[in-house]
Amino acid sequence: MLRHTKMMAIGCPICNSPYRALSKHLLRNHSVRNLVERRILLLLAKGRINIRLHPCIIAGCEYIGTRLDRHLYRNHVELSRQELHVVLTKLKMKVATKKLHELSLTNPTVAMITSWDVDTVGDDVLSQPPPLSPVIKCDNPDCKEWRMDANRMKAQRDIYAAEVKSLRCMLQQRIKRNRKRMNQRAEDQERVFLRKRSRTESTPKRLSKSKGPSCRKSPIASHTPVSSSSEPASIDTEASSSSPPIHSPWFSGRGRGNRMRDITFPRIMEKYLQGYRDHYEGIDPTVRLQENAVSKISRVKSFLSFMAHGFNRLSDWLFLRDLKRIRGWSRSLIKSSLQVTTSDFYIKNISHFLKYMNETPCKGSRLNQNDMILITREVAAILKSMRKKVFIHQMQVKRDKMEGLPSHKDIMACLTAAKTRIPQPLDVMTSNPTHATRSLLYGYMTLNWSCIYGHRPGVYSNMTNTEVLKAEITGTAFGHLIHVSNHKTANAFGEAQMYLTIEEFGWMKRWLEIKGTLTGTNNRYFLCIAGKNPSRNLATFLRLAWADVGLKGPINFTDLRTVHADNAKRFQDISNRQRVSDFMCHNTATADKYYAKNPSLKEATDIRMLFTESLQAAAAAASGVSEDNLGDIDIHSDRDSSVEEHSPTPYQDSTDTETSDE
């Protein structure tokens, strides 16, 4: 099929002006009243001229058949897409001109407007040029010399044409051999991958025999999608079990020990997944973004491994058409040891990958547009069905987190201890530097900053020496302001700021001086560790400082951040709360989505009073009492005549009634 029709429809073939109603334009502006002539011009403008029966015009090619379009795409593999487009354009123009010329020879009743001649079409790519016009022999010596030169040039042209034909044939054969070799190599890689996958899947199968009966492995199917009734049944059975299916043993291990990182696919699929990873990372990825990309690719590979089980050909991607298997994979995630929010996050990763695959098809994929619509719609339906569980789980987690937050006394104790304890590790690091002392120093510094501002740990770990030195230059007698450019929400809030007093910034300046005397501290980050990457153990250092203060219980940066967000919501007005939230790079809209659904006991009491006030107002409106006398109406008493008259069912505010209603 020719794929250049949209590119060829550029406008009127006579005046080259673009028009939507081209037929009316030809009739009104150019007076093309001959229907056959107008039809030929319309087909030429849309690129739908039939060129199948025309001989090939490529130099050195002598093809004459019934499918010139197929011949150009299959045999002339040495031509690029642009060159093929040029050849097709010339062919269509040549065929259209020939048809118009033949129409003019019939002397039609309706006069023709176009006067194109067949000889006006350029033939710079013709295999043989048109024959020379016959000339009269002349005895003039100059004429004889000219004829000899012409014959010599003709012979030289024939030699060059034969050489071009030979070289073109050799190039075509070489390209075809390379393509065949690449296809054979891809098939060999798929066979090797299938053997490796069978060995990998046999390990958890042997382990499952000791725990209980195992499911039989489904036989290897053909490259067509599984459509029998037995296969979906096996998928549902495997997905409904308490453990993950045998053919997807990729839920064990944590971090870099997770088995998802060991999944491999044929080279063409690995290359496509690498392209997806490059797209996700962007042009300037951070270390954290690169690690997230590796995790995301691992989850995609786990999904593809689940879907490709039982298929002996993977490069066509037809295994993704099994919608029941997609649902089975989602059930296996939900029934595994993962939290429902984690399962939802995994499925969203797959949804993002499918969107990328729909917009950027893989080479060799046989999935059409309808298949991609069905697949993406199925994943979207799965995400929609999980929305209730995810929302309830998030509310429960938020409620538990709010109940376990540190008190204001703990926060004040940490701030007091930081002022007295931070100088002590600095003195020890000057004389006897140790890893334990440095960890305690980092813990107290981050504890002090978090108790003041509640920033995320990424703000502290990504703070560089240059940013600290720049804050020293721009500081005044009021203090110093540090701007951290690299953190999690930099896209939404820009740089993160930290204002420090002269004393607090003096600790940081002293640590910079101590770092310059230590060995192995060539890290550009302020809270340096061994290597060149930012520290990832700040949560551990925070717990060390928390325990050193004498406080008990678990603690993390999120708890301290939540304390500040909750205090700003409860004790600040709207404008000041927004200022505090912006300074700590906190989105109040996201927080209110969950905090508003989890009121405290006092807030619930106030809300109940609102219901009571509404009922009192309704009773007053029904009895005609003014708003000033609302307090005289007792809606809890069923002996009030006015209430009994207008309300057959009295309102009873008792614990038993509420329990029965619930």
XYZ file of C-alpha atoms in Angstrom:
662
model
C 0.000 0.000 0.000
C 1.254 3.463 -0.843
C 1.618 5.694 2.187
C 2.259 9.022 0.471
C -1.303 10.112 -0.252
C -1.463 12.690 2.545
C 1.917 14.106 1.599
C 0.948 14.360 -2.097
C -2.328 16.256 -1.515
C -0.713 19.696 -1.578
C -3.299 21.575 -3.601
C -4.211 22.446 -7.140
C -1.939 20.748 -9.740
C -2.355 23.732 -12.092
C -1.667 26.739 -9.837
C -0.176 24.891 -6.811
C -2.526 26.712 -4.420
C -3.947 24.713 -1.509
C -7.703 24.315 -1.492
C -10.085 22.111 0.449
C -12.850 22.100 -2.178
C -10.464 21.432 -5.052
C -13.162 20.257 -7.447
C -15.037 23.548 -7.144
C -11.770 25.446 -7.484
C -10.955 23.677 -10.778
C -14.433 24.383 -12.098
C -14.684 28.036 -11.048
C -11.126 29.332 -11.291
C -9.719 27.213 -14.128
C -12.980 26.366 -15.966
C -12.170 22.646 -16.078
C -15.570 21.414 -17.292
C -14.468 18.101 -18.749
C -15.359 15.533 -16.084
C -12.657 13.055 -17.113
C -10.015 15.761 -17.125
C -11.143 17.023 -13.734
C -11.099 13.503 -12.305
C -7.514 12.964 -13.481
C -6.432 16.262 -11.909
C -8.145 15.402 -8.619
C -6.472 11.998 -8.500
C -3.128 13.631 -9.210
C -3.616 16.175 -6.425
C -4.552 13.439 -3.930
C -1.753 11.139 -5.054
C -4.086 8.332 -6.121
C -2.860 7.858 -9.666
C -2.513 4.173 -10.534
C 1.142 3.483 -11.430
C 1.121 -0.308 -11.137
C 1.432 -1.037 -14.867
C 4.146 1.526 -15.576
C 7.729 0.309 -16.160
C 10.315 1.062 -13.521
C 12.161 4.322 -14.178
C 15.119 3.629 -11.876
C 18.391 3.650 -13.801
C 19.609 0.115 -14.425
C 16.253 -1.544 -13.633
C 14.263 -3.253 -16.382
C 11.174 -4.223 -14.377
C 7.921 -4.425 -16.349
C 5.014 -5.904 -14.437
C 1.679 -5.280 -12.773
C 2.807 -4.109 -9.304
C 5.332 -1.336 -9.713
C 4.526 0.073 -6.263
C 5.356 -3.239 -4.566
C 8.467 -3.594 -6.705
C 9.785 -0.203 -5.569
C 9.358 -0.975 -1.865
C 10.611 -4.560 -1.955
C 13.379 -4.603 -4.551
C 14.826 -1.094 -4.440
C 15.892 -1.333 -0.827
C 18.856 0.925 -1.576
C 16.550 3.932 -1.878
C 15.624 6.007 1.152
C 12.083 7.160 1.928
C 12.771 10.590 0.458
C 14.134 9.106 -2.761
C 11.146 6.785 -3.063
C 8.847 9.751 -2.561
C 10.566 11.628 -5.399
C 10.319 8.619 -7.721
C 6.636 8.093 -6.920
C 5.904 11.769 -7.527
C 7.526 11.659 -10.965
C 5.750 8.431 -11.838
C 2.327 9.781 -10.923
C 2.956 12.990 -12.810
C 4.098 10.993 -15.817
C 1.044 8.707 -15.769
C -1.367 11.619 -15.283
C 0.212 13.547 -18.156
C -0.044 10.491 -20.378
C -3.740 10.090 -19.570
C -4.407 13.754 -20.296
C -2.536 13.446 -23.581
C -4.553 10.374 -24.565
C -7.746 12.203 -23.643
C -6.815 15.151 -25.846
C -6.207 12.800 -28.806
C -9.827 11.607 -28.598
C -11.006 15.149 -29.402
C -13.591 15.268 -26.559
C -16.842 17.165 -26.936
C -16.136 19.263 -23.842
C -12.938 21.157 -24.494
C -9.911 20.534 -22.301
C -8.080 23.278 -20.446
C -4.771 21.603 -19.634
C -2.224 21.410 -22.411
C 0.480 19.278 -20.825
C 2.604 17.229 -23.140
C 4.134 13.875 -22.366
C 7.596 15.112 -23.294
C 7.500 17.876 -20.655
C 7.946 15.436 -17.758
C 11.522 15.205 -16.531
C 13.137 11.809 -16.997
C 16.437 12.254 -15.221
C 16.052 8.810 -13.630
C 14.990 6.924 -16.758
C 16.901 3.768 -17.517
C 17.134 4.708 -21.199
C 16.837 8.289 -22.502
C 14.522 9.042 -25.453
C 16.060 8.304 -28.852
C 17.830 11.084 -30.676
C 16.027 12.813 -33.518
C 17.053 11.592 -37.008
C 19.641 13.819 -38.621
C 20.659 14.248 -42.242
C 24.150 13.037 -43.033
C 26.478 15.822 -43.997
C 29.929 15.673 -45.595
C 31.098 18.657 -43.611
C 34.145 17.692 -41.495
C 32.668 19.469 -38.484
C 29.467 17.438 -38.755
C 31.418 14.202 -39.025
C 33.428 15.110 -35.930
C 30.222 15.948 -34.051
C 28.664 12.587 -34.999
C 31.787 10.760 -33.849
C 31.690 12.578 -30.505
C 27.995 11.786 -30.140
C 28.563 8.072 -30.835
C 31.485 8.050 -28.409
C 29.385 9.653 -25.665
C 26.547 7.214 -26.386
C 28.878 4.252 -26.002
C 30.270 5.712 -22.796
C 26.729 6.260 -21.535
C 25.855 2.622 -22.237
C 28.937 1.504 -20.309
C 27.984 3.677 -17.353
C 24.371 2.452 -17.453
C 25.524 -1.177 -17.418
C 27.875 -0.426 -14.523
C 25.094 1.305 -12.569
C 22.811 -1.672 -13.176
C 25.474 -4.100 -11.957
C 26.296 -2.050 -8.863
C 22.618 -1.585 -8.048
C 21.998 -5.332 -8.239
C 25.000 -6.005 -6.008
C 23.785 -3.425 -3.481
C 20.291 -4.898 -3.428
C 21.630 -8.404 -2.880
C 23.889 -7.238 -0.067
C 21.052 -5.409 1.697
C 18.775 -8.440 1.376
C 21.471 -10.738 2.777
C 22.010 -8.397 5.721
C 18.293 -8.277 6.435
C 18.015 -12.039 6.269
C 21.000 -12.391 8.582
C 19.500 -9.929 11.069
C 16.150 -11.753 11.063
C 17.887 -15.079 11.589
C 19.899 -13.606 14.441
C 16.726 -12.250 16.065
C 15.067 -15.677 15.830
C 18.128 -17.315 17.383
C 18.059 -14.808 20.215
C 14.385 -15.547 20.828
C 15.110 -19.280 21.021
C 17.940 -18.661 23.482
C 15.678 -16.395 25.516
C 12.934 -19.030 25.637
C 15.403 -21.651 26.873
C 16.682 -19.303 29.583
C 13.150 -18.421 30.594
C 12.157 -22.077 30.876
C 15.105 -22.713 33.201
C 14.215 -19.641 35.266
C 10.590 -20.698 35.594
C 11.491 -24.255 36.572
C 13.200 -23.055 39.777
C 10.098 -21.643 41.522
C 8.131 -24.633 40.259
C 10.465 -27.017 42.091
C 10.269 -24.847 45.186
C 6.482 -24.841 45.112
C 6.344 -28.663 45.206
C 7.545 -28.628 48.801
C 4.776 -26.194 49.827
C 1.882 -27.754 47.991
C 0.561 -28.939 44.654
C 1.719 -26.876 41.719
C -0.079 -25.951 38.578
C 0.952 -27.512 35.337
C 2.832 -25.366 32.945
C 0.792 -24.545 29.893
C 2.191 -25.884 26.627
C 4.015 -23.537 24.312
C 1.544 -21.967 21.959
C 2.052 -20.581 18.525
C 2.718 -16.932 17.840
C -1.009 -16.309 17.527
C -2.770 -15.049 20.670
C -4.273 -17.599 23.031
C -7.950 -17.931 22.266
C -8.884 -21.389 23.588
C -11.137 -21.762 26.584
C -8.577 -23.739 28.583
C -5.937 -21.030 28.630
C -8.069 -18.263 30.164
C -9.294 -20.737 32.744
C -5.727 -21.556 33.740
C -4.936 -17.860 33.944
C -7.854 -17.184 36.266
C -6.911 -20.179 38.394
C -3.343 -19.049 38.726
C -4.344 -15.471 39.427
C -6.862 -16.483 42.082
C -4.314 -18.430 44.122
C -2.838 -16.920 47.254
C 0.666 -16.736 45.782
C 1.867 -15.165 42.537
C 1.620 -17.378 39.446
C 4.446 -19.744 38.679
C 5.204 -18.122 35.350
C 5.729 -14.714 36.982
C 8.101 -15.256 39.945
C 9.247 -11.642 39.992
C 7.867 -10.428 43.319
C 10.687 -11.692 45.536
C 13.572 -9.564 46.715
C 13.869 -5.897 47.494
C 15.812 -3.059 45.931
C 18.672 -4.250 43.787
C 17.995 -7.836 44.858
C 14.609 -7.877 43.180
C 14.374 -10.564 40.516
C 12.616 -8.222 38.102
C 16.022 -6.798 37.227
C 17.134 -10.203 35.869
C 14.464 -10.464 33.161
C 15.835 -10.420 29.617
C 14.125 -10.282 26.238
C 15.242 -10.581 22.598
C 17.535 -7.855 21.364
C 14.898 -6.001 19.344
C 12.643 -5.781 22.425
C 15.531 -4.818 24.688
C 16.417 -2.041 22.253
C 12.838 -0.778 22.298
C 12.728 -0.852 26.107
C 16.006 1.051 26.185
C 14.410 3.696 23.971
C 11.502 3.922 26.422
C 13.966 4.346 29.268
C 15.779 7.145 27.417
C 12.423 8.841 26.833
C 11.581 8.603 30.540
C 14.950 9.906 31.727
C 15.049 12.916 29.416
C 18.128 14.855 28.362
C 19.523 15.637 31.825
C 18.579 12.822 34.235
C 19.552 12.896 37.879
C 20.853 9.854 39.719
C 17.492 9.358 41.393
C 15.672 9.615 38.081
C 17.988 7.022 36.540
C 17.288 4.623 39.395
C 13.559 5.220 39.035
C 13.859 4.498 35.312
C 15.554 1.164 36.043
C 12.753 0.245 38.453
C 10.093 1.262 35.951
C 11.659 -0.817 33.172
C 11.849 -3.776 35.566
C 8.123 -3.544 36.257
C 7.381 -3.353 32.543
C 9.544 -6.428 31.962
C 7.695 -8.296 34.695
C 4.394 -7.497 32.995
C 5.704 -8.530 29.575
C 7.119 -11.771 31.003
C 3.726 -12.587 32.503
C 1.951 -11.847 29.234
C 4.491 -13.690 27.038
C 4.291 -16.976 28.913
C 3.489 -19.781 26.460
C 4.370 -17.837 23.303
C 7.316 -18.891 21.169
C 7.500 -15.601 19.258
C 7.687 -12.309 21.119
C 8.932 -9.740 18.612
C 5.447 -9.310 17.068
C 3.964 -8.269 20.476
C 0.762 -10.190 19.743
C 0.823 -11.717 23.228
C -0.511 -8.398 24.582
C -3.915 -9.018 22.972
C -4.971 -11.453 25.711
C -7.189 -9.251 27.892
C -7.962 -12.020 30.376
C -4.281 -12.458 31.031
C -3.978 -8.709 31.712
C -6.702 -9.050 34.331
C -4.938 -12.106 35.732
C -1.711 -10.143 36.095
C -3.577 -7.401 37.962
C -5.144 -9.958 40.309
C -1.745 -11.498 40.989
C -0.466 -8.073 42.026
C -3.405 -7.423 44.324
C -3.235 -10.873 45.944
C 0.523 -10.681 46.476
C 2.288 -9.181 49.477
C 2.227 -5.733 47.880
C 0.055 -2.963 49.248
C -2.868 -1.896 47.119
C -1.252 1.494 46.486
C 1.907 -0.234 45.259
C -0.134 -2.426 42.931
C -1.915 0.654 41.637
C 1.449 2.328 41.046
C 2.713 -0.708 39.100
C -0.382 -0.739 36.896
C 0.010 2.990 36.242
C 3.572 2.290 35.079
C 2.197 -0.227 32.589
C -0.443 2.270 31.469
C 2.269 4.847 30.766
C 4.288 2.269 28.810
C 1.259 1.268 26.724
C 0.600 4.920 25.932
C 4.204 5.281 24.778
C 3.880 2.090 22.725
C 0.684 3.353 21.108
C 2.351 6.596 20.047
C 5.719 5.000 19.184
C 5.130 1.505 17.731
C 7.944 -0.990 17.991
C 9.626 -2.202 14.836
C 8.168 -5.587 13.919
C 5.023 -5.146 16.017
C 1.856 -6.561 14.459
C -0.505 -4.855 16.883
C -2.902 -2.560 15.054
C -4.660 0.526 16.354
C -7.751 -1.399 17.442
C -5.612 -3.773 19.514
C -3.935 -0.869 21.299
C -7.311 0.731 22.023
C -8.596 -2.498 23.588
C -5.444 -2.991 25.664
C -5.267 0.570 26.986
C -8.988 0.591 27.710
C -8.664 -2.624 29.707
C -5.832 -1.200 31.816
C -7.821 1.994 32.386
C -10.803 -0.081 33.553
C -8.561 -1.965 35.997
C -7.282 1.301 37.456
C -10.837 2.569 37.808
C -11.941 -0.580 39.651
C -9.032 -0.206 42.102
C -9.803 3.432 42.881
C -12.047 2.620 45.860
C -9.520 0.376 47.607
C -6.690 2.797 46.947
C -8.622 5.753 48.332
C -9.688 3.914 51.490
C -6.161 2.643 52.061
C -4.755 6.143 51.695
C -7.252 7.490 54.220
C -6.344 4.779 56.727
C -2.637 5.428 56.305
C -3.147 9.170 56.720
C -5.218 8.604 59.861
C -2.601 6.314 61.390
C 0.124 8.772 60.504
C -1.715 11.679 62.096
C -2.194 9.690 65.307
C 1.521 8.883 65.572
C 2.935 12.338 64.927
C 5.480 13.774 67.382
C 4.162 16.372 69.799
C 5.200 19.991 69.950
C 7.170 19.214 73.117
C 9.280 16.696 71.170
C 9.909 19.258 68.427
C 11.012 21.895 70.932
C 13.237 19.365 72.696
C 14.954 18.556 69.384
C 15.570 22.235 68.629
C 17.023 22.818 72.091
C 19.247 19.741 71.904
C 20.504 20.651 68.430
C 21.908 23.979 69.626
C 23.980 22.290 72.307
C 24.885 19.040 70.545
C 25.891 20.141 67.009
C 29.099 21.940 68.121
C 30.260 18.825 69.976
C 30.493 16.483 66.919
C 32.205 19.306 65.045
C 34.904 19.461 67.712
C 35.342 15.679 67.576
C 35.563 15.683 63.764
C 38.353 18.244 63.982
C 40.573 16.063 66.199
C 39.376 12.467 65.726
C 37.057 12.083 62.705
C 35.007 8.884 62.621
C 32.071 7.657 60.610
C 29.842 7.405 63.693
C 30.551 11.006 64.673
C 29.830 12.236 61.172
C 26.557 10.276 61.082
C 25.474 11.855 64.375
C 26.418 15.304 63.060
C 24.367 14.796 59.905
C 21.482 13.526 62.001
C 21.406 16.596 64.231
C 21.731 18.983 61.285
C 18.860 17.416 59.368
C 16.797 17.098 62.570
C 17.259 20.797 63.278
C 16.326 21.798 59.712
C 13.289 19.490 59.602
C 11.980 20.675 62.963
C 12.095 24.244 61.629
C 10.937 23.895 57.999
C 9.886 20.290 57.356
C 11.621 19.955 54.001
C 11.941 16.624 52.240
C 15.264 14.790 52.725
C 16.118 15.356 49.068
C 16.577 19.059 49.797
C 19.297 18.272 52.340
C 21.010 15.502 50.394
C 21.135 17.512 47.144
C 22.435 20.686 48.774
C 25.843 21.409 47.216
C 28.910 23.150 48.576
C 28.537 25.832 45.916
C 25.033 26.704 47.098
C 26.243 27.018 50.685
C 29.190 29.222 49.683
C 26.890 31.407 47.600
C 24.617 31.861 50.626
C 27.669 32.978 52.617
C 28.422 35.695 50.069
C 24.839 36.988 49.920
C 24.275 36.766 53.694
C 23.689 39.765 55.936
C 23.562 40.489 59.649
C 20.020 39.064 59.706
C 21.176 35.635 58.538
C 21.721 33.558 55.413
C 19.308 32.173 52.804
C 20.273 28.944 51.021
C 18.697 28.111 47.652
C 18.630 24.403 46.690
C 17.850 23.875 43.023
C 17.703 20.073 42.815
C 14.852 18.486 44.753
C 11.706 16.460 44.155
C 9.182 19.238 43.501
C 11.485 21.670 41.716
C 9.234 21.546 38.636
C 6.291 22.948 40.618
C 7.931 25.152 43.258
C 11.347 25.981 41.833
C 14.219 26.294 44.269
C 13.807 25.246 47.891
C 14.882 27.837 50.475
C 16.248 27.568 53.990
C 16.825 30.636 56.164
C 19.479 30.111 58.853
C 20.668 32.375 61.606
C 24.286 33.459 61.995
C 24.879 30.715 64.563
C 23.243 27.961 62.488
C 25.089 28.954 59.335
C 28.321 29.081 61.349
C 27.980 25.345 61.958
C 27.730 24.736 58.229
C 30.681 26.993 57.469
C 32.769 25.188 60.058
C 31.862 21.816 58.556
C 32.988 23.025 55.135
C 36.367 23.902 56.636
C 36.645 20.504 58.335
C 35.736 18.670 55.122
C 38.635 20.333 53.346
C 41.080 18.666 55.751
C 39.609 15.157 55.453
C 40.607 12.569 52.859
C 38.105 11.061 50.465
C 35.679 13.983 50.737
C 35.832 15.262 47.174
C 32.054 15.035 46.987
C 30.361 18.189 45.722
C 27.415 17.758 48.083
C 27.383 19.415 51.495
C 26.416 16.268 53.407
C 29.154 14.304 51.692
C 29.712 10.568 51.805
C 32.101 8.200 50.068
C 31.764 8.463 46.314
C 30.267 11.145 44.107
C 26.557 10.666 44.745
C 24.402 12.358 47.411
C 23.767 10.627 50.704
C 20.855 8.199 50.869
C 21.082 7.373 54.596
C 19.722 10.618 56.020
C 16.727 8.799 57.507
C 19.104 6.574 59.498
C 21.092 9.586 60.667
C 17.837 11.285 61.706
C 16.863 8.322 63.884
C 20.302 8.363 65.519
C 19.881 11.996 66.521
C 16.283 11.375 67.633
C 17.420 8.610 69.965
C 20.361 10.704 71.177
C 17.940 13.434 72.264
C 16.235 10.824 74.451
C 13.007 10.478 72.503
C 11.376 7.132 71.821
C 9.330 5.766 68.983
C 9.848 5.784 65.212
C 10.583 9.012 63.387
C 11.105 10.043 59.786
C 11.166 13.177 57.685
C 7.562 12.724 56.581
C 6.291 12.855 60.175
C 8.097 16.123 60.849
C 6.849 17.518 57.553
C 3.278 16.523 58.401
C 3.515 18.265 61.774
C 4.329 21.578 60.098
C 1.638 21.138 57.452
C -0.992 20.300 60.085
C 0.014 23.195 62.341
C -0.145 25.619 59.421
C -3.634 24.389 58.593
C -4.936 24.594 62.160
C -3.305 27.757 63.478
C -2.673 29.979 60.431
C -5.054 31.876 58.223
C -5.377 31.025 54.540
C -2.772 33.476 53.271
C -0.137 32.614 55.891
C -0.788 28.925 55.442
C -0.147 29.278 51.726
C 3.111 31.137 52.393
C 4.301 28.430 54.789
C 3.312 25.669 52.362
C 5.082 27.316 49.440
C 8.248 27.768 51.492
C 8.301 24.079 52.417
C 7.311 23.070 48.841
C 4.025 21.590 49.985
C 0.846 21.349 47.898
C -2.122 22.160 50.124
C -4.679 20.897 47.597
C -3.265 17.370 47.741
C -3.118 17.446 51.526
C -6.691 18.701 51.925
C -7.909 15.877 49.717
C -7.124 13.415 52.524
C -6.908 15.489 55.699
C -10.412 16.838 55.181
C -11.706 13.253 55.162
C -9.987 12.463 58.492
C -11.235 15.022 61.053
C -10.073 14.865 64.633
C -12.432 14.229 67.557
C -12.797 17.948 68.245
C -13.432 18.696 64.575
C -16.058 15.949 64.440
C -17.744 17.495 67.501
C -17.847 20.876 65.789
C -19.315 19.296 62.668
C -22.032 17.676 64.761
C -22.875 21.068 66.212
C -23.318 22.333 62.663
C -25.894 19.615 62.038
C -27.655 20.614 65.254
C -27.688 24.279 64.290
C -29.147 23.371 60.907
C -31.977 21.442 62.569
C -32.658 24.323 64.940
C -32.852 26.717 62.021
C -35.262 24.371 60.223
C -37.446 24.098 63.337
C -37.470 27.867 63.750
C -38.462 28.377 60.144
C -41.311 25.894 60.514
C -42.667 27.432 63.756
C -42.163 31.064 62.749
C -39.708 31.843 65.546
C -37.165 34.568 64.844
C -33.495 33.743 64.564
C -32.804 35.566 67.861
C -34.900 32.969 69.740
C -33.342 29.870 68.173
C -31.747 28.924 71.457
C -35.176 28.596 73.112
C -36.085 25.646 70.878
C -35.056 22.263 72.251
C -34.859 19.844 69.348
C -33.823 17.032 71.696
C -37.187 17.088 73.489
C -40.134 15.221 71.991
C -42.642 17.169 74.191
C -42.354 20.420 72.236
C -45.763 20.928 70.712
C -44.460 22.953 67.821
C -42.028 20.265 66.865
C -44.612 17.536 67.305
C -47.047 19.434 65.136
C -44.730 19.910 62.210
C -42.493 16.866 62.690
C -44.295 13.537 63.117
C -40.971 11.728 63.670
C -39.088 13.521 66.488
C -35.320 13.805 66.278
C -33.569 11.658 68.891
C -29.922 12.420 69.451
C -28.824 9.303 71.286
C -26.032 6.803 70.946
C -28.385 3.903 70.340
C -30.093 5.676 67.480
C -26.825 6.516 65.775
C -25.650 2.955 66.124
C -28.813 1.561 64.608
C -28.639 4.003 61.717
C -25.109 2.994 60.918
